[in-house]
Short mmCIF file of C-alpha atoms in Angstrom, two decimals:
data_model
loop_
_atom_site.label_atom_id
_atom_site.label_comp_id
_atom_site.label_asym_id
_atom_site.label_seq_id
_atom_site.Cartn_x
_atom_site.Cartn_y
_atom_site.Cartn_z
CA MET A 187 -178.43 -31.86 -31.86
CA LYS A 188 -177.06 -35.53 -33.78
CA HIS A 189 -176.82 -34.21 -36.60
CA LEU A 190 -174.36 -31.64 -35.88
CA ARG A 191 -172.77 -33.73 -33.25
CA LYS A 192 -171.99 -36.60 -36.49
CA TRP A 193 -170.99 -33.82 -38.63
CA ILE A 194 -168.44 -33.04 -36.68
CA SER A 195 -167.37 -36.52 -35.14
CA ALA A 196 -166.71 -36.90 -39.28
CA CYS A 197 -165.80 -33.68 -40.32
CA SER A 198 -163.57 -33.33 -37.77
CA VAL A 199 -160.62 -33.44 -40.29
CA MET A 200 -161.56 -30.25 -41.44
CA PHE A 201 -160.38 -28.29 -38.53
CA ILE A 202 -156.63 -29.13 -39.95
CA LEU A 203 -154.96 -25.52 -39.61
CA PHE A 204 -151.56 -24.09 -42.85
CA ALA A 205 -149.99 -21.74 -41.30
CA THR A 206 -145.89 -20.59 -40.70
CA VAL A 207 -144.29 -18.14 -37.75
CA PHE A 208 -144.75 -15.47 -41.16
CA PRO A 209 -145.78 -13.31 -40.78
CA SER A 210 -148.49 -14.35 -38.74
CA TYR A 211 -149.73 -18.05 -38.05
CA ALA A 212 -153.08 -17.22 -35.43
CA ALA A 213 -156.62 -15.51 -35.88
CA SER A 214 -158.99 -14.79 -33.36
CA SER A 215 -161.77 -16.49 -32.78
CA SER A 216 -165.61 -15.88 -31.00
CA ILE A 217 -167.92 -19.03 -30.84
CA SER A 218 -170.99 -19.52 -28.53
CA TYR A 219 -172.67 -23.16 -29.13
CA ASN A 220 -173.44 -26.87 -28.64
CA TYR A 221 -171.43 -29.31 -30.21
CA ASN A 222 -173.30 -32.03 -28.36
CA GLU A 223 -175.18 -33.10 -25.27
CA THR A 224 -173.29 -32.66 -22.71
CA ASN A 225 -170.43 -29.73 -23.81
CA VAL A 226 -171.74 -26.24 -23.88
CA PHE A 227 -168.96 -23.68 -24.73
CA THR A 228 -170.24 -20.03 -23.39
CA ASN A 229 -166.38 -18.85 -24.55
CA GLN A 230 -163.39 -19.09 -26.65
CA ASP A 231 -160.32 -17.06 -27.72
CA ASN A 232 -157.60 -17.02 -28.48
CA SER A 233 -156.26 -17.65 -24.77
CA SER A 234 -158.89 -18.51 -22.64
CA ILE A 235 -162.07 -20.76 -22.89
CA GLU A 236 -164.95 -21.60 -20.69
CA TYR A 237 -167.51 -23.83 -20.87
CA THR A 238 -169.94 -26.17 -19.51
CA GLU A 239 -169.35 -29.59 -18.88
CA SER A 240 -171.79 -32.88 -17.93
CA ARG A 241 -170.52 -35.66 -15.33
CA ASP A 242 -171.39 -38.74 -13.50
CA ASP A 243 -171.91 -36.55 -11.11
CA GLY A 244 -173.58 -33.43 -12.40
CA LEU A 245 -172.56 -30.34 -14.10
CA TYR A 246 -169.16 -28.61 -14.04
CA PHE A 247 -168.20 -24.77 -14.76
CA ILE A 248 -164.99 -24.66 -16.38
CA SER A 249 -162.65 -21.38 -17.07
CA GLU A 250 -159.79 -21.32 -17.95
CA HIS A 251 -156.60 -18.92 -19.29
CA PHE A 252 -153.78 -19.52 -20.88
CA SER A 253 -150.52 -17.18 -20.66
CA GLY A 254 -146.54 -17.75 -21.69
CA ASP A 255 -146.66 -21.61 -20.84
CA SER A 256 -148.69 -22.32 -18.97
CA ILE A 257 -152.61 -22.25 -18.34
CA ASP A 258 -154.58 -22.26 -15.12
CA SER A 259 -158.03 -24.53 -15.00
CA LYS A 260 -161.00 -23.36 -12.56
CA ILE A 261 -163.13 -26.04 -12.72
CA TYR A 262 -166.87 -25.05 -10.52
CA LYS A 263 -169.83 -27.55 -10.06
CA ILE A 264 -173.04 -26.33 -10.52
CA GLU A 265 -175.97 -27.15 -8.43
CA ASP A 266 -178.58 -24.98 -7.73
CA GLY A 267 -178.28 -22.05 -10.53
CA LYS A 268 -174.71 -21.15 -8.68
CA ASN A 269 -170.69 -22.06 -9.46
CA ARG A 270 -169.40 -24.26 -6.33
CA PHE A 271 -165.69 -23.93 -5.95
CA ILE A 272 -164.22 -27.38 -6.85
CA SER A 273 -160.43 -26.47 -7.54
CA THR A 274 -157.53 -25.25 -9.67
CA ILE A 275 -155.70 -26.68 -11.82
CA HIS A 276 -151.68 -24.83 -12.41
CA SER A 277 -150.44 -26.77 -15.97
CA LYS A 278 -146.88 -25.37 -16.87
CA ILE A 279 -145.42 -25.95 -20.07
CA THR A 280 -141.57 -28.25 -19.12
CA ASN A 281 -139.81 -29.51 -22.02
CA ASN A 282 -142.27 -31.99 -23.94
CA GLU A 283 -143.96 -33.14 -20.22
CA VAL A 284 -147.22 -30.56 -18.41
CA ILE A 285 -146.95 -30.23 -14.84
CA CYS A 286 -149.46 -29.97 -12.98
CA ALA A 287 -150.70 -28.59 -9.48
CA GLU A 288 -153.99 -29.08 -8.55
CA THR A 289 -155.13 -26.53 -5.10
CA LYS A 290 -158.67 -28.00 -4.16
CA ALA A 291 -161.15 -25.89 -1.76
CA ASN A 292 -160.12 -27.14 1.42
CA GLY A 293 -156.52 -26.47 0.49
CA GLU A 294 -155.08 -30.16 -0.28
CA THR A 295 -152.51 -30.20 -3.08
CA ASP A 296 -152.36 -32.99 -5.64
CA SER A 297 -149.38 -33.59 -8.37
CA TYR A 298 -149.32 -34.57 -11.56
CA LYS A 299 -147.34 -34.85 -14.61
CA ILE A 300 -148.81 -35.18 -18.82
CA SER A 301 -145.97 -36.95 -20.36
CA VAL A 302 -145.18 -37.11 -24.37
CA ASP A 303 -143.23 -39.77 -25.17
CA VAL A 304 -141.22 -39.59 -28.59
CA ILE A 305 -141.78 -43.77 -30.05
CA GLU A 306 -139.53 -43.28 -33.20
CA ASN A 307 -137.70 -40.77 -35.02
CA LYS A 308 -135.73 -41.85 -37.91
CA PRO A 309 -136.39 -41.26 -42.15
CA GLN A 310 -139.67 -43.25 -44.00
CA ILE A 311 -140.04 -43.27 -47.89
CA THR A 312 -141.49 -40.24 -48.01
CA PRO A 313 -142.34 -38.40 -51.26
CA TYR A 314 -141.39 -34.67 -51.91
CA PHE A 315 -142.93 -31.84 -50.98
CA ARG A 316 -144.16 -28.77 -52.68
CA SER A 317 -139.83 -29.03 -54.00
CA ALA A 318 -138.93 -28.60 -50.31
CA ARG A 319 -136.06 -31.76 -48.75
CA TYR A 320 -137.87 -34.65 -46.50
CA ILE A 321 -135.63 -35.31 -43.02
CA ARG A 322 -137.47 -37.77 -40.86
CA THR A 323 -141.15 -38.50 -39.45
CA GLU A 324 -141.26 -39.22 -35.61
CA LYS A 325 -143.87 -40.60 -33.63
CA SER A 326 -145.62 -39.22 -30.44
CA GLU A 327 -147.55 -40.75 -27.66
CA ILE A 328 -149.69 -38.46 -25.06
CA SER A 329 -150.01 -40.35 -22.13
CA LEU A 330 -153.94 -38.87 -20.57
CA LEU A 331 -153.91 -42.69 -18.20
CA GLY A 332 -154.95 -41.32 -14.68
CA LYS A 333 -154.70 -37.64 -15.47
CA LYS A 334 -157.57 -35.61 -14.47
CA LEU A 335 -158.24 -33.53 -17.22
CA THR A 336 -160.02 -31.03 -19.11
CA ILE A 337 -159.69 -29.40 -22.16
CA GLY A 338 -157.79 -27.03 -21.77
CA ILE A 339 -155.16 -29.45 -19.50
CA VAL A 340 -154.93 -31.91 -22.55
CA ALA A 341 -153.53 -28.45 -25.32
CA THR A 342 -150.84 -27.66 -23.11
CA ALA A 343 -150.11 -30.93 -23.53
CA ILE A 344 -150.40 -30.82 -27.14
CA MET A 345 -149.74 -27.52 -27.39
CA ALA A 346 -145.81 -28.96 -25.33
CA VAL A 347 -144.75 -31.27 -28.76
CA THR A 348 -146.06 -29.29 -31.37
CA PRO A 349 -143.69 -25.78 -30.43
CA MET A 350 -145.16 -22.49 -32.06
CA MET A 351 -149.02 -24.28 -32.58
CA PRO A 352 -151.65 -21.25 -30.99
CA PHE A 353 -154.16 -22.00 -27.93
CA ALA A 354 -156.78 -21.72 -29.78
CA VAL A 355 -155.75 -24.76 -32.54
CA ALA A 356 -154.72 -27.28 -29.76
CA THR A 357 -158.42 -26.57 -27.67
CA LYS A 358 -160.32 -26.81 -31.66
CA ILE A 359 -158.36 -29.95 -31.90
CA VAL A 360 -159.61 -31.65 -28.74
CA ILE A 361 -163.13 -30.75 -29.87
CA ALA A 362 -162.44 -32.48 -31.79
CA ALA A 363 -160.68 -36.08 -30.20
CA ILE A 364 -163.88 -35.71 -28.49
CA ALA A 365 -166.21 -35.55 -30.67
CA GLY A 366 -164.51 -38.10 -32.51
CA ALA A 367 -164.50 -40.36 -29.74
CA GLY A 368 -168.32 -39.95 -29.17
CA GLY A 369 -168.59 -36.94 -27.56
CA GLY A 370 -169.58 -36.27 -23.75
CA GLY A 371 -166.19 -34.65 -22.05
CA VAL A 372 -162.86 -35.28 -22.10
CA ASN A 373 -163.48 -38.30 -20.05
CA VAL A 374 -164.18 -40.03 -23.73
CA LEU A 375 -160.73 -39.15 -24.38
CA PRO A 376 -158.00 -42.46 -25.26
CA ASN A 377 -155.42 -42.71 -21.97
CA TYR A 378 -153.37 -41.82 -25.54
CA LEU A 379 -153.59 -39.43 -28.19
CA TYR A 380 -150.49 -40.21 -30.96
CA VAL A 381 -148.91 -37.18 -33.25
CA THR A 382 -147.26 -37.64 -36.89
CA THR A 383 -144.96 -34.93 -37.56
CA ASP A 384 -143.28 -35.22 -40.51
CA ILE A 385 -140.88 -32.54 -40.64
CA TYR A 386 -138.81 -31.03 -44.23
CA SER A 387 -136.00 -28.66 -45.81
CA SER A 388 -136.56 -25.84 -47.65
CA GLN A 389 -134.49 -22.62 -49.03
CA LEU A 390 -135.84 -18.88 -49.77
CA ALA A 391 -134.69 -16.29 -51.00
CA GLY A 392 -131.19 -17.79 -49.85
CA LYS A 393 -132.62 -18.37 -45.66
CA ARG A 394 -132.98 -22.09 -44.65
CA TYR A 395 -136.75 -23.31 -43.43
CA ARG A 396 -137.78 -26.34 -41.29
CA ARG A 397 -141.35 -26.90 -42.08
CA TYR A 398 -143.09 -29.50 -39.69
CA GLU A 399 -146.86 -30.90 -40.97
CA ASN A 400 -147.84 -32.73 -37.41
CA ARG A 401 -150.83 -34.91 -37.67
CA TYR A 402 -152.68 -35.89 -34.06
CA TYR A 403 -155.13 -38.94 -34.72
CA LEU A 404 -157.16 -41.07 -31.63
CA ASP A 405 -155.48 -44.37 -31.93
CA ARG A 406 -152.10 -45.89 -31.88
CA ALA A 407 -152.58 -47.09 -36.01
CA ARG A 408 -153.54 -43.58 -36.67
CA THR A 409 -156.90 -43.91 -39.18
CA GLN A 410 -158.86 -41.41 -37.26
CA CYS A 411 -157.38 -38.43 -37.60
CA VAL A 412 -159.35 -35.53 -36.32
CA GLY A 413 -156.84 -32.68 -36.64
CA SER A 414 -153.59 -31.10 -37.98
CA TRP A 415 -151.39 -28.44 -37.85
CA THR A 416 -148.18 -27.33 -40.21
CA PHE A 417 -146.23 -24.57 -40.06
CA SER A 418 -142.58 -23.23 -40.87
CA LYS A 419 -139.71 -21.52 -39.61
CA ARG A 420 -136.21 -20.40 -40.36
CA TRP A 421 -133.63 -22.25 -39.61
CA GLY A 422 -130.42 -20.62 -37.94
CA ASN A 423 -126.52 -21.56 -37.75
CA GLY A 424 -125.90 -23.77 -35.40
CA HIS A 425 -129.46 -26.13 -36.15
#
């Protein structure tokens, strides 16, 4: 198991996924495996993920289901082999934010948001790529500081800054980030995740497209890449 964790940490960049929105960009998958001693994944597909996670006060089971622009996360604590309900967190993508509303078992509620800050949006000296014309580079930061997080909620935050990304791809990037940060649960993630997006323009058969190359990092210097997502979309009139 130790060798598996090291392999995933070293090879997390292998989660790089290239796709276009035409004709399709997502592939269904179902997995059941351990990637370290504290997380056990029981199910993952294009719209859901279920797993157990070891925290400081015990073992938890988390079930998350994504639909449209929202995700519902149900959190249980495992006690004497049974799941005791702790809370439900409903999270919704709104522009470049994820608004989270938690309802606890005793009825108490809490709300918070995960914000995405664009810290740089300007042209840089970048070579042409596959005959595409370079437009600009955007750099963003996803704030995870002081939030109640799950793999699905962090994945939703990544989707907020990366349009067209499938939920299954976003969760794989979060899993790679956890492994790269030392393994365990989402508590090992840094206060921020860092995103770099290179944008290109191209023309095919008289139609214009925009190509977005996104890379995700654990550090502000952007040396610890944990995955990437590339897609193209038709660029219509007036855009």
